[in-house]
Coordinates of C-alpha atoms and ligand atoms in Angstrom, one line a residue:
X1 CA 1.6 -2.9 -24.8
X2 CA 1.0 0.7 -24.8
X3 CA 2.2 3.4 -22.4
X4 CA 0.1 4.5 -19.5
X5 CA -0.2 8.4 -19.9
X6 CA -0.2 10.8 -16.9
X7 CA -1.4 14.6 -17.2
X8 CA -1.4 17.5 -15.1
X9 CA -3.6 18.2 -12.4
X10 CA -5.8 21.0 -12.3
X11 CA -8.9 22.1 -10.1
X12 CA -8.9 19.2 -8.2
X13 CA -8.7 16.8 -11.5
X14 CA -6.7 15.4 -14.7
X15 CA -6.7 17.4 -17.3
X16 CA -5.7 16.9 -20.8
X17 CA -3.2 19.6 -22.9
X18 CA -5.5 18.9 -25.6
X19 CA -2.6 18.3 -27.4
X20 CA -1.2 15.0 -26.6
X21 CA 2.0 16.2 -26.3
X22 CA 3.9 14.1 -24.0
X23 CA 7.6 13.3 -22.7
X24 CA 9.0 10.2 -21.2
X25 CA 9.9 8.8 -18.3
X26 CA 12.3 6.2 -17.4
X27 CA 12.7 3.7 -14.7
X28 CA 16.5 4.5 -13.5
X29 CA 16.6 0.6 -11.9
X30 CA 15.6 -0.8 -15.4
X31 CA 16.2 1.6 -17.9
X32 CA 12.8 1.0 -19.4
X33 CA 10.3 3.8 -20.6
X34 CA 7.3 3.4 -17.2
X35 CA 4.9 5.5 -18.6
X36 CA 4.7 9.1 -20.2
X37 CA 3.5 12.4 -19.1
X38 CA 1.2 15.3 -20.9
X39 CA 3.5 18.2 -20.9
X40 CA 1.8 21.3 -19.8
X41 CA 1.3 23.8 -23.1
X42 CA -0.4 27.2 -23.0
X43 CA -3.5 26.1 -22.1
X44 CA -2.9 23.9 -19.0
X45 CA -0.9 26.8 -17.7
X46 CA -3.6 29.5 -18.6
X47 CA -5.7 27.1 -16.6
X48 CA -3.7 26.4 -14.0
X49 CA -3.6 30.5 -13.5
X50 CA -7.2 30.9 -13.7
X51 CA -7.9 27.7 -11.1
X52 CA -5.2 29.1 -8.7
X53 CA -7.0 32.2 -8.5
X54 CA -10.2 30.4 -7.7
X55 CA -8.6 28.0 -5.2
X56 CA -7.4 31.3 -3.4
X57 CA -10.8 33.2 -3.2
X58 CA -11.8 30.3 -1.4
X59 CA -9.2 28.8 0.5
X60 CA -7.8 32.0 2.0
X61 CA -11.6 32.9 3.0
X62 CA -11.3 29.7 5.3
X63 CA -10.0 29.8 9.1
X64 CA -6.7 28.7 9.8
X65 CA -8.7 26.1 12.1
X66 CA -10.5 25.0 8.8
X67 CA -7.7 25.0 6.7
X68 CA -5.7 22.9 9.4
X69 CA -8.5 20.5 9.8
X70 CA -8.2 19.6 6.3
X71 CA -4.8 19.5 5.9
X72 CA -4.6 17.1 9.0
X73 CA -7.2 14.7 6.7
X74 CA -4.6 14.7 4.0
X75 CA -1.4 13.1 6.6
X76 CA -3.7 11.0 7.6
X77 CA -4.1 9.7 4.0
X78 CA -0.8 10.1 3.2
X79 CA 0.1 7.8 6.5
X80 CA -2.6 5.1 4.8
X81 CA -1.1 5.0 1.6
X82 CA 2.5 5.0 2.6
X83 CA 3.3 2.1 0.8
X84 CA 1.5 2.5 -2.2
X85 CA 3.4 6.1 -2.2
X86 CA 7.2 4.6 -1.3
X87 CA 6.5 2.1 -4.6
X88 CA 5.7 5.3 -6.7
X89 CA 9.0 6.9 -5.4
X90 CA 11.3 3.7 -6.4
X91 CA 9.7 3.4 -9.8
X92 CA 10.4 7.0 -10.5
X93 CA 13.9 7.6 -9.0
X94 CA 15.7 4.1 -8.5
X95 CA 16.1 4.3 -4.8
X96 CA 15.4 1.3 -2.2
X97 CA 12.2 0.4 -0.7
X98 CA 14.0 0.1 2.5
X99 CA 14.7 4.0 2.3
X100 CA 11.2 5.2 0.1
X101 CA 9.2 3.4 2.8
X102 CA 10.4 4.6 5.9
X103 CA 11.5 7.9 4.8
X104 CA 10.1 9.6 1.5
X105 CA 6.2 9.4 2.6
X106 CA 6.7 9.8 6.2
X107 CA 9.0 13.0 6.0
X108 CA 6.4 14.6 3.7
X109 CA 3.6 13.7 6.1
X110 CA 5.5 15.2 9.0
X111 CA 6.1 18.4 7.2
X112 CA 2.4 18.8 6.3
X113 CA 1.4 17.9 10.0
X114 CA 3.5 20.3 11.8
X115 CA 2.5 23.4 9.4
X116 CA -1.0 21.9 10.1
X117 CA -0.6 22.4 14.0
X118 CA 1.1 26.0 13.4
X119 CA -1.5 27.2 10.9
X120 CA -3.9 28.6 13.7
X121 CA -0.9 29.7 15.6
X122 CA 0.1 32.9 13.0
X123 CA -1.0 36.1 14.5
X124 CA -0.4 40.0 14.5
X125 CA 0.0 41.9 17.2
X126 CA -0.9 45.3 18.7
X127 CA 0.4 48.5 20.1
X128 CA -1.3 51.4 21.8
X129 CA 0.0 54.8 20.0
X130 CA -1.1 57.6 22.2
X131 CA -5.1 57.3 22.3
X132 CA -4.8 55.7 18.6
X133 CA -3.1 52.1 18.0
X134 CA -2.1 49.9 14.9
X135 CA -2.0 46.6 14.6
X136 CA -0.7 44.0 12.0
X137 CA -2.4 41.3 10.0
X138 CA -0.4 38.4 8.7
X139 CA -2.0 37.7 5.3
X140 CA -1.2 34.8 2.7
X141 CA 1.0 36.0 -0.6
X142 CA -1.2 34.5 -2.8
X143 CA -0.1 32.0 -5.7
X144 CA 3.1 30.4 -4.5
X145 CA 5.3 28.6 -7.6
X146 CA 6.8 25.4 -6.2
X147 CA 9.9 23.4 -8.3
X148 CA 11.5 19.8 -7.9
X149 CA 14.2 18.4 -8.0
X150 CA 14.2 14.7 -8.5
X151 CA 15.9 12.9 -5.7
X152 CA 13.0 12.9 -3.2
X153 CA 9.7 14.1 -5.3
X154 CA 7.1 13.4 -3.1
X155 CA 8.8 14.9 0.3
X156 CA 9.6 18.3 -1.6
X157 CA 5.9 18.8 -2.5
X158 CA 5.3 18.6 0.7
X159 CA 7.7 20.3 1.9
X160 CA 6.6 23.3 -0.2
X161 CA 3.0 22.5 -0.1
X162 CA 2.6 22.2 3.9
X163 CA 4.0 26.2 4.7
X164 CA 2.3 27.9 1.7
X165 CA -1.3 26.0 2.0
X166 CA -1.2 26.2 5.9
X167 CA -0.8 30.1 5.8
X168 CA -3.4 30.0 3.1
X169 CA -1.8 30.5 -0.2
X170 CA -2.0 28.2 -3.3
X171 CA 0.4 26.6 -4.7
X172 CA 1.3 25.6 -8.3
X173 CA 3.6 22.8 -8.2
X174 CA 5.8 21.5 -10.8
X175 CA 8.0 18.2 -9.9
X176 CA 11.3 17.5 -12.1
X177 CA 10.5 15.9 -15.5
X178 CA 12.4 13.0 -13.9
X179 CA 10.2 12.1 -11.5
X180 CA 6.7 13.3 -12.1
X181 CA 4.0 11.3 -10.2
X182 CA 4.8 11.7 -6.6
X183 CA 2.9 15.7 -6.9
X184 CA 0.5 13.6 -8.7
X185 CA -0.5 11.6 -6.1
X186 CA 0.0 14.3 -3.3
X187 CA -2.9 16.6 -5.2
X188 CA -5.3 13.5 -5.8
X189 CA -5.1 13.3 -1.9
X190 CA -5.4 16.9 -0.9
X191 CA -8.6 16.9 -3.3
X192 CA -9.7 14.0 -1.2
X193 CA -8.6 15.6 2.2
X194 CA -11.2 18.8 1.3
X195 CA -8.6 20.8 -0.2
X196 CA -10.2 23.3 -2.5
X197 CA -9.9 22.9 -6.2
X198 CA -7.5 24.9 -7.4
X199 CA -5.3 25.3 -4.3
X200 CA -2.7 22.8 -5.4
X201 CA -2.5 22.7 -8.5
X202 CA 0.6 20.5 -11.1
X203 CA 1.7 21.3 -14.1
X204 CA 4.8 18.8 -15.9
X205 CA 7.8 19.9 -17.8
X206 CA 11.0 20.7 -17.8
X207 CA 13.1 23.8 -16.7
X208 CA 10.8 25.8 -19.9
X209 CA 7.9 25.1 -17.8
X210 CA 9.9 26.0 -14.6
X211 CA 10.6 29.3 -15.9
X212 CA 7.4 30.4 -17.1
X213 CA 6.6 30.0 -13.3
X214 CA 9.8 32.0 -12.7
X215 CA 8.3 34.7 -14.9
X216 CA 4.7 34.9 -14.5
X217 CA 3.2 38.0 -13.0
X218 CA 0.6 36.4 -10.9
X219 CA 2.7 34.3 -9.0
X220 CA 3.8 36.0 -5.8
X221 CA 6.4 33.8 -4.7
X222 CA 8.7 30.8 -6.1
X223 CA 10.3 28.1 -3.9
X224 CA 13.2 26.3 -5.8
X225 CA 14.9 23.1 -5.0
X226 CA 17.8 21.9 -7.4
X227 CA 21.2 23.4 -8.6
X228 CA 23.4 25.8 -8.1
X229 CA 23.1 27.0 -11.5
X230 CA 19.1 26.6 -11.9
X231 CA 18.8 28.3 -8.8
X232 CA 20.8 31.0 -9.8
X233 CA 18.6 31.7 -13.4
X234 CA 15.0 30.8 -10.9
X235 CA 16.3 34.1 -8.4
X236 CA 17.4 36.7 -11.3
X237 CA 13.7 35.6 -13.3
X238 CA 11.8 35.8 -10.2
X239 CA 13.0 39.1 -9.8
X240 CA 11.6 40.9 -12.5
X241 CA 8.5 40.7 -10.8
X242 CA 9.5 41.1 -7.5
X243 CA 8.5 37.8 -6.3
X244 CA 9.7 36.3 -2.7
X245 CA 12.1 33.4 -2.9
X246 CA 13.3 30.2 -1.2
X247 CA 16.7 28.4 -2.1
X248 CA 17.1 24.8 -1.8
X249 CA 20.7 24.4 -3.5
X250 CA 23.6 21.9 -3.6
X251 CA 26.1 21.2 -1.3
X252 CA 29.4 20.1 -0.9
X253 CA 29.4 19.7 2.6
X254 CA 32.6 18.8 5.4
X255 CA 32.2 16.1 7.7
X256 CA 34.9 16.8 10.5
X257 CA 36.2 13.7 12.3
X258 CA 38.5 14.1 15.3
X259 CA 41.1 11.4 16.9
X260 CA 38.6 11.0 19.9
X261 CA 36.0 10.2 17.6
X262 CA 33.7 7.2 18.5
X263 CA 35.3 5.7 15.1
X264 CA 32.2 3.6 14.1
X265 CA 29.9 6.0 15.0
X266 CA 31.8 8.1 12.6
X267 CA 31.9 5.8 9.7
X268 CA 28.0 5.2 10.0
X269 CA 28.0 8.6 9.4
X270 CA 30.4 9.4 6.6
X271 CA 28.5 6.3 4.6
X272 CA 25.2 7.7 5.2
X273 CA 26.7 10.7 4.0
X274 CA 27.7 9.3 0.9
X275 CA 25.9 6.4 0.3
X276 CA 21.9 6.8 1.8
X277 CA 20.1 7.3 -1.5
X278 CA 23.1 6.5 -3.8
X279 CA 24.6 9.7 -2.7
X280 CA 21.7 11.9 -4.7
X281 CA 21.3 13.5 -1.0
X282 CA 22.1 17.4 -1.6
X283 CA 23.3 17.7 2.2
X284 CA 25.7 15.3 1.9
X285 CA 29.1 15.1 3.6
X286 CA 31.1 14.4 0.5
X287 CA 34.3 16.1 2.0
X288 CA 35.3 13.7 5.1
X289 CA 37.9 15.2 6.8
X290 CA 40.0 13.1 9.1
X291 CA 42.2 13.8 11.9
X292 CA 45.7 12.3 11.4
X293 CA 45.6 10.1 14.6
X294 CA 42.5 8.5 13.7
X295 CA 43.0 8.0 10.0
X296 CA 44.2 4.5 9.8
X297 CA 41.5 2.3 11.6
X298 CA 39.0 5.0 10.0
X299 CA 39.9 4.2 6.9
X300 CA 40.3 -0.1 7.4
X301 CA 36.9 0.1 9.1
X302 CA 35.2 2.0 6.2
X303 CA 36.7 0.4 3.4
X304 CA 35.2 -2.9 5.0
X305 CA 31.8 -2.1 5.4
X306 CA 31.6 -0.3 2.4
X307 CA 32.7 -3.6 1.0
X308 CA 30.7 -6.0 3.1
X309 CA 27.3 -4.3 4.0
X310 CA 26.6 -2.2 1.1
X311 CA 23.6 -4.4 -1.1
X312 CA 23.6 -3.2 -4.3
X313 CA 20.2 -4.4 -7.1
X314 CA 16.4 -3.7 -7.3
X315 CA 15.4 -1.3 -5.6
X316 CA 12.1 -2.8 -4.8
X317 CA 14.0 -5.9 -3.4
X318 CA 14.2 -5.8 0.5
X319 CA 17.5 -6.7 1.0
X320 CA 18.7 -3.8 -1.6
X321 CA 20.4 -0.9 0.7
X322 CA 21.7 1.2 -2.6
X323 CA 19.7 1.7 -5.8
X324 CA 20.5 3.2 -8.9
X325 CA 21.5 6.5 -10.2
X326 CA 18.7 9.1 -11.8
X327 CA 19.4 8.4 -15.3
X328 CA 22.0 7.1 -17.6
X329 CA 23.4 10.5 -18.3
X330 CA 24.0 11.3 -14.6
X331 CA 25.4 7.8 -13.8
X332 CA 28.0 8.6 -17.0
X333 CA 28.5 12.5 -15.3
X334 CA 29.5 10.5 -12.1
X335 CA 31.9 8.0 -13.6
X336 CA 33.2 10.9 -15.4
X337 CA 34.0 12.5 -11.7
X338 CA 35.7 9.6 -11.1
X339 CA 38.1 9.8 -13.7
X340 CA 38.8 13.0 -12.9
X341 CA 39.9 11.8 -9.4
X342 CA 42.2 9.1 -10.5
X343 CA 43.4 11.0 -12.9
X344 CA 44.3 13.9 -10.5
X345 CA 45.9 12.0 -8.3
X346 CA 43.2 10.6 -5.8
X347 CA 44.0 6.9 -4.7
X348 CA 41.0 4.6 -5.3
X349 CA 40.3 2.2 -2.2
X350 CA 36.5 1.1 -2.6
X351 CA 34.1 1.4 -6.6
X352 CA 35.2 3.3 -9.0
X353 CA 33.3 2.2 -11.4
X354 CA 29.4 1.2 -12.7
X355 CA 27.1 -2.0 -11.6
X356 CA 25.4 -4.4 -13.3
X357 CA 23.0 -6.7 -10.1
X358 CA 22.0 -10.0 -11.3
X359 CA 18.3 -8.6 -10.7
X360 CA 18.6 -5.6 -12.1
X361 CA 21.2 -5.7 -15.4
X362 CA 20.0 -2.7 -16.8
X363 CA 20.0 -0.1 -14.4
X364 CA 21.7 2.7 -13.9
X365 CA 24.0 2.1 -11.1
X366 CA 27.3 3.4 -9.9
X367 CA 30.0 1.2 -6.9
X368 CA 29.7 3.0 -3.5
X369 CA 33.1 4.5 -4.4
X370 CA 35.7 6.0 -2.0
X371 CA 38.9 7.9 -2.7
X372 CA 42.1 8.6 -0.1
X373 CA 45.2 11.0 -0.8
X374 CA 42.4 13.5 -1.9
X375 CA 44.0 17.2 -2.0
X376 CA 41.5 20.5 -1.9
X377 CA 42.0 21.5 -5.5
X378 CA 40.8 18.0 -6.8
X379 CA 37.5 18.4 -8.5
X380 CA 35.7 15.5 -6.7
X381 CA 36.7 17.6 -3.8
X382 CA 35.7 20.7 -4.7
X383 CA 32.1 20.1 -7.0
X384 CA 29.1 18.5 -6.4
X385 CA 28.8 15.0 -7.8
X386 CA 25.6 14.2 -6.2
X387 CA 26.6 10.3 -6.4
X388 CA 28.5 8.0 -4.2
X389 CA 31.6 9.4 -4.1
X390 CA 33.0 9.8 -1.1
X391 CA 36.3 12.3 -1.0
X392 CA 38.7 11.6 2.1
X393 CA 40.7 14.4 3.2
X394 CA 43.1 14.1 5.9
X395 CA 44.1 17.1 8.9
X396 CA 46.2 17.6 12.0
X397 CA 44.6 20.6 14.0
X398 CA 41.1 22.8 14.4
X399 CA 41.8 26.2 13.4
X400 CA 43.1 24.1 9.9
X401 CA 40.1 21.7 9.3
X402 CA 37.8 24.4 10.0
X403 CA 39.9 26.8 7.0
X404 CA 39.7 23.9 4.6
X405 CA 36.0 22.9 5.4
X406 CA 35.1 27.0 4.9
X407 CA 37.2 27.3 1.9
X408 CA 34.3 26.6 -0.5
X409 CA 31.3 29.0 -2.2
X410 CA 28.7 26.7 -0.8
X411 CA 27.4 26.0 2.9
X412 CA 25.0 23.9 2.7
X413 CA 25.7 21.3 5.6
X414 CA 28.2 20.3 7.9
X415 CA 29.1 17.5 10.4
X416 CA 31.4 16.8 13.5
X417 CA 32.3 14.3 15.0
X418 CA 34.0 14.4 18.4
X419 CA 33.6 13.1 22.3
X420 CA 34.7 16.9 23.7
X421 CA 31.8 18.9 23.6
X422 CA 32.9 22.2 23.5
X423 CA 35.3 21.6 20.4
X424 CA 32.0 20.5 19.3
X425 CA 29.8 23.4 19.6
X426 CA 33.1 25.6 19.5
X427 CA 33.9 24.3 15.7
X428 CA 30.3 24.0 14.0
X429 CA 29.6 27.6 15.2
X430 CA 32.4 28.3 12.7
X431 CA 31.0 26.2 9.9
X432 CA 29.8 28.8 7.0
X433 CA 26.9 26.3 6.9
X434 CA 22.7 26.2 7.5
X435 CA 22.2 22.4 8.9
X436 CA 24.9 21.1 11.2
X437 CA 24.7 17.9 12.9
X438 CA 27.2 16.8 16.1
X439 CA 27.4 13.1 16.6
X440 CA 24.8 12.9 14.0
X441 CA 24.6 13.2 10.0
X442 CA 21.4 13.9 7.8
X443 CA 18.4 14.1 10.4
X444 CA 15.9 16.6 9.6
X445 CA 12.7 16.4 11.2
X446 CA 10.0 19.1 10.2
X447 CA 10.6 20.9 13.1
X448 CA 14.2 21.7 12.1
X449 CA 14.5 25.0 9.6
X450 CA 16.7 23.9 7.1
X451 CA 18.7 26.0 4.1
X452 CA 22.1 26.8 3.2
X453 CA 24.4 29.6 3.5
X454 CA 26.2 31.2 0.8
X455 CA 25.4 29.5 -2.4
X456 CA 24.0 27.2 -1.4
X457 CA 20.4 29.1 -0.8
X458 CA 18.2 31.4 0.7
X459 CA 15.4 31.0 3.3
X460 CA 14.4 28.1 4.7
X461 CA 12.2 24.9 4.7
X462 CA 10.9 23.5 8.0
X463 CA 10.9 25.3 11.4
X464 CA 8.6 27.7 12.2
X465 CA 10.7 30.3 11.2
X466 CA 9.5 29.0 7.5
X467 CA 5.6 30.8 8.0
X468 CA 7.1 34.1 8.2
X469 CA 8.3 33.5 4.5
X470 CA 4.5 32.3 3.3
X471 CA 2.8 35.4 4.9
X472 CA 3.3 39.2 4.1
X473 CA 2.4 41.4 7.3
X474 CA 0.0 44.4 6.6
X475 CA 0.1 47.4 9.4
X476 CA -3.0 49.2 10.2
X477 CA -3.2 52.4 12.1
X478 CA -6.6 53.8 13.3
X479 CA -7.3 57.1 14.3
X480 CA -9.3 57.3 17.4
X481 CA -9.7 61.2 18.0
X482 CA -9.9 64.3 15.4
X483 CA -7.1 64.2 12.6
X484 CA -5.7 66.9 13.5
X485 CA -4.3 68.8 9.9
X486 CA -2.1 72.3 9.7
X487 CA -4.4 72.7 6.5
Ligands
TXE501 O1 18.3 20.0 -10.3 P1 18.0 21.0 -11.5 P2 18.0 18.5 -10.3 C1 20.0 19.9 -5.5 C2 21.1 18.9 -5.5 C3 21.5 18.9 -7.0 C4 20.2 19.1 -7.7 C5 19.7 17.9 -8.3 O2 22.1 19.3 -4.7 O3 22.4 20.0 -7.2 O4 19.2 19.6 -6.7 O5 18.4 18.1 -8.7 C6 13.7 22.9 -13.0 N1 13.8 27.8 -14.4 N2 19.1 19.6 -4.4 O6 19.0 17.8 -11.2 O7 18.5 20.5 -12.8 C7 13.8 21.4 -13.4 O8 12.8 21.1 -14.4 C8 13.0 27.2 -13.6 C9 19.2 20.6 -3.3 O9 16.6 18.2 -10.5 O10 18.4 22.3 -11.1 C10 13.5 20.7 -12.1 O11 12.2 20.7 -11.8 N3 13.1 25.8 -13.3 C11 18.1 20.4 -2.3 C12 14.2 21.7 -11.1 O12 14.3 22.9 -11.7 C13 14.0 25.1 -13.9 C14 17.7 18.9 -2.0 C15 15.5 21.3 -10.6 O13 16.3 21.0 -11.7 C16 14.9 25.7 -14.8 C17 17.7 18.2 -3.2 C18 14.8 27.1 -15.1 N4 15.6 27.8 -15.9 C19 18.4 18.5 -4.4 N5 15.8 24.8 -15.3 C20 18.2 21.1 -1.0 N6 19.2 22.0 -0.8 O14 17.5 20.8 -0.1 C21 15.4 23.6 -14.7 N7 14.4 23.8 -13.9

């Protein structure tokens, strides 16, 4: 039977590279090929230059009002075709249906709805200057680059899309080669919303594709989710033409958990923080740091559930509460992490190893795997794995845990967990980190900025805050007497 084949979208339509060139794309729960994708050559990106360009003569012509009427048409259709979207998302990167469908969709809507609601909000100002006065104008950049990275493809579109489109730039969007039909699908509903041709645009490739969009000169602005690395090559090519940046990065984030700690509360959250999405979560609490006093029904607790509640198999199955890993190469760079653990000394109390489900034999899945006797130098303490491994570290006071959970050249995230509120407040005002949660791990609802300190990104996604970095602000002085000139 042959392959269905999916192209990029440009001007409000599919359009072919003419070429045929395509690249696969692999179901991570099966390990079959589900369908292949059109890469985007020359002239899909020529075109998808020349249709941004249209898209903004028009859409930037609009009223906020007008723009935030259509973009309130397409949560509305996102909200109608949630299902139909959380399928999409499992096929492409592995994870359950009971996450995709109350999660993926409904995050990406929110995001969209809330920049929707602001759009109309974003305003200059004014100031008398003598008998003369200036005032500012808060116009849109222009064409905005967005990248993927493959763990939730339709929620970052959106989550780029939403900001740039509401302060009326374009955007041309291009989703990780692992996971390319989730943009698909979010520009087939924007052209139904009303959204002009042209104003989102999607091109597919890999990281060459991604840096032409680093490089091009029309392109005011990127936003970047992914690596460390990636990021790093995304910032220094964006630069040569000056263009405005956001920094989604990795994480290796601490979760702190004190002896007064409600202790279940605090394993629900050092699993999500491990284990939600097979651990492909980049704010993830990978370091969990436990106070001494706590440690041993901490550790009996989470070893049980991991080993009783965690429902490993297809992800489309309902009962299934972990899914598979990306792809075969990053399920082997995960098992590798965990030899590196054993072999450095970490003890092993929970996986350690890869999955085969009776219903889904060929997939690409790694144990929900914790280690103890973990030690800061360790590498699964002290990289990203961006699978389920959990690292547990053990403390005795503050003013050490909070050293230890610094000591790193990321800052992602960080969590606490404790009943007094003012060690609370008192120790995640020292985290070096951008999204802290108290009594809480991994909630981000759109009206939340989140981004990470150090390397682990610049700017922010969410939150209001996030308009100021779609919109450049243009002063204008007038002159209301006689210039007056000494020439
Ligand atoms: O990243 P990659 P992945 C992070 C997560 C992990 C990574 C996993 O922590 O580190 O993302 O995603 C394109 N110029 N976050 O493996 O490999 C590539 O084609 C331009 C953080 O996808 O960096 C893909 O589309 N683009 C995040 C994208 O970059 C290039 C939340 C990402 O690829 C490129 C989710 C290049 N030179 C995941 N090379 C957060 N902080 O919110 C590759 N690409």
């Amino acid at each position: 039977m042959s392959l269905v084949v999916h192209q990029n979208y440009i001007h409000g339509q599919y359009l072919s590279n003419g070429t045929g060139e395509t690249f696969e794309v692999i179901n991570p729960a099966t390990g079959q090929i589900s369908y292949l994708v059109e890469v985007a050559n020359d002239e899909i990106k020529q075109a998808a230059i020349a249709s941004a360009k249209q898209g903004f003569a028009v859409w930037s012509k609009m009223t906020a009002m007008e723009r935030s009427r259509i973009l309130q048409k397409a949560v509305a259709l996102l909200r109608e075709q949630n299902d139909v979207l959380a399928a999409i998302e499992v096929l492409d990167t592995g994870k359950p249906w009971q996450e995709a469908s109350v999660v993926d969709v409904v995050t990406g809507a929110d995001a969209i709805e809330f920049f929707a609601g602001l759009a109309p909000s974003i305003e200059g100002n004014q100031q008398p200057v003598g008998d003369d006065f200036y005032y500012t104008r808060r116009e849109p950049l222009g064409i905005c680059a967005g990248i993927g990275a493959w763990n939730y493809p339709l929620q970052i579109a959106c989550w780029k899309a939403a900001p740039a489109l509401a302060c009326g730039n374009v955007m041309v969007f291009k989703p990780s080669e692992e996971t390319p039909l989730g943009a698909l699908k979010l520009a087939e509903i924007f052209t139904q919303a009303g959204v002009p041709d042209g104003v989102f645009n999607v091109v597919q490739g890999d990281g060459r594709v991604g840096a032409w969009l680093t490089l091009h000169d029309e392109i005011a602005k990127v936003s970047f989710t992914g690596e460390v690395g990636t990021g790093t090559k995304v910032m220094a090519a964006a630069a040569t033409t000056l263009k405005e940046v956001t920094m989604e990065l990795g994480g290796k984030s601490p979760l702190i958990i004190f002896d007064d700690a409600d202790v279940d509360n605090a394993i629900s959250a050092a699993m999500l923080a491990n284990f939600y999405t097979q651990g492909e979560i980049c704010t993830n609490g990978t370091r969990v740091f436990v106070q001494k006093g706590i440690y041993p029904r901490f550790i009996q607790k989470l070893v049980e559930r991991t080993q009783n509640n965690i429902v490993c198999g297809d992800p489309m199955d309902e009962a299934t509460n972990f899914g598979a890993l990306i792809s075969q190469a990053h399920q082997q760079k995960v098992l590798e992490y965990i030899e590196q653990g054993k072999s450095q000394g970490a003890t092993l109390v929970a996986g350690g190893h890869a999955l085969t489900p009776e219903n889904a034999p060929n997939g690409y899945f790694v144990a929900p795997t914790i280690f103890t006797d973990c030690s800061d130098e360790m590498s699964i303490v002290k990289e990203e794995i961006f699978g389920p491994v959990m690292s547990v570290l053990t403390f005795d006071d503050e003013a050490e845990v909070i050293a230890r959970a610094n000591d790193t050249h990321l800052g992602l995230a960080a969590g606490v967990f404790t009943q007094d509120i003012t060690r609370a407040h008192r120790v995640i005002h020292q985290m070096q980190a951008g999204i802290c949660w108290i009594n809480a791990y991994g909630a981000s609802p759109s009206e939340m900025p989140v981004g990470g300190y150090k390397m682990s990104g610049i700017g922010r996604e969410n939150g209001s805050e996030t308009l100021k970095a779609y919109t450049q602000i243009k002063a204008v002085y007038v002159g209301m007497t006689t210039l007056e000139s000494p020439f």
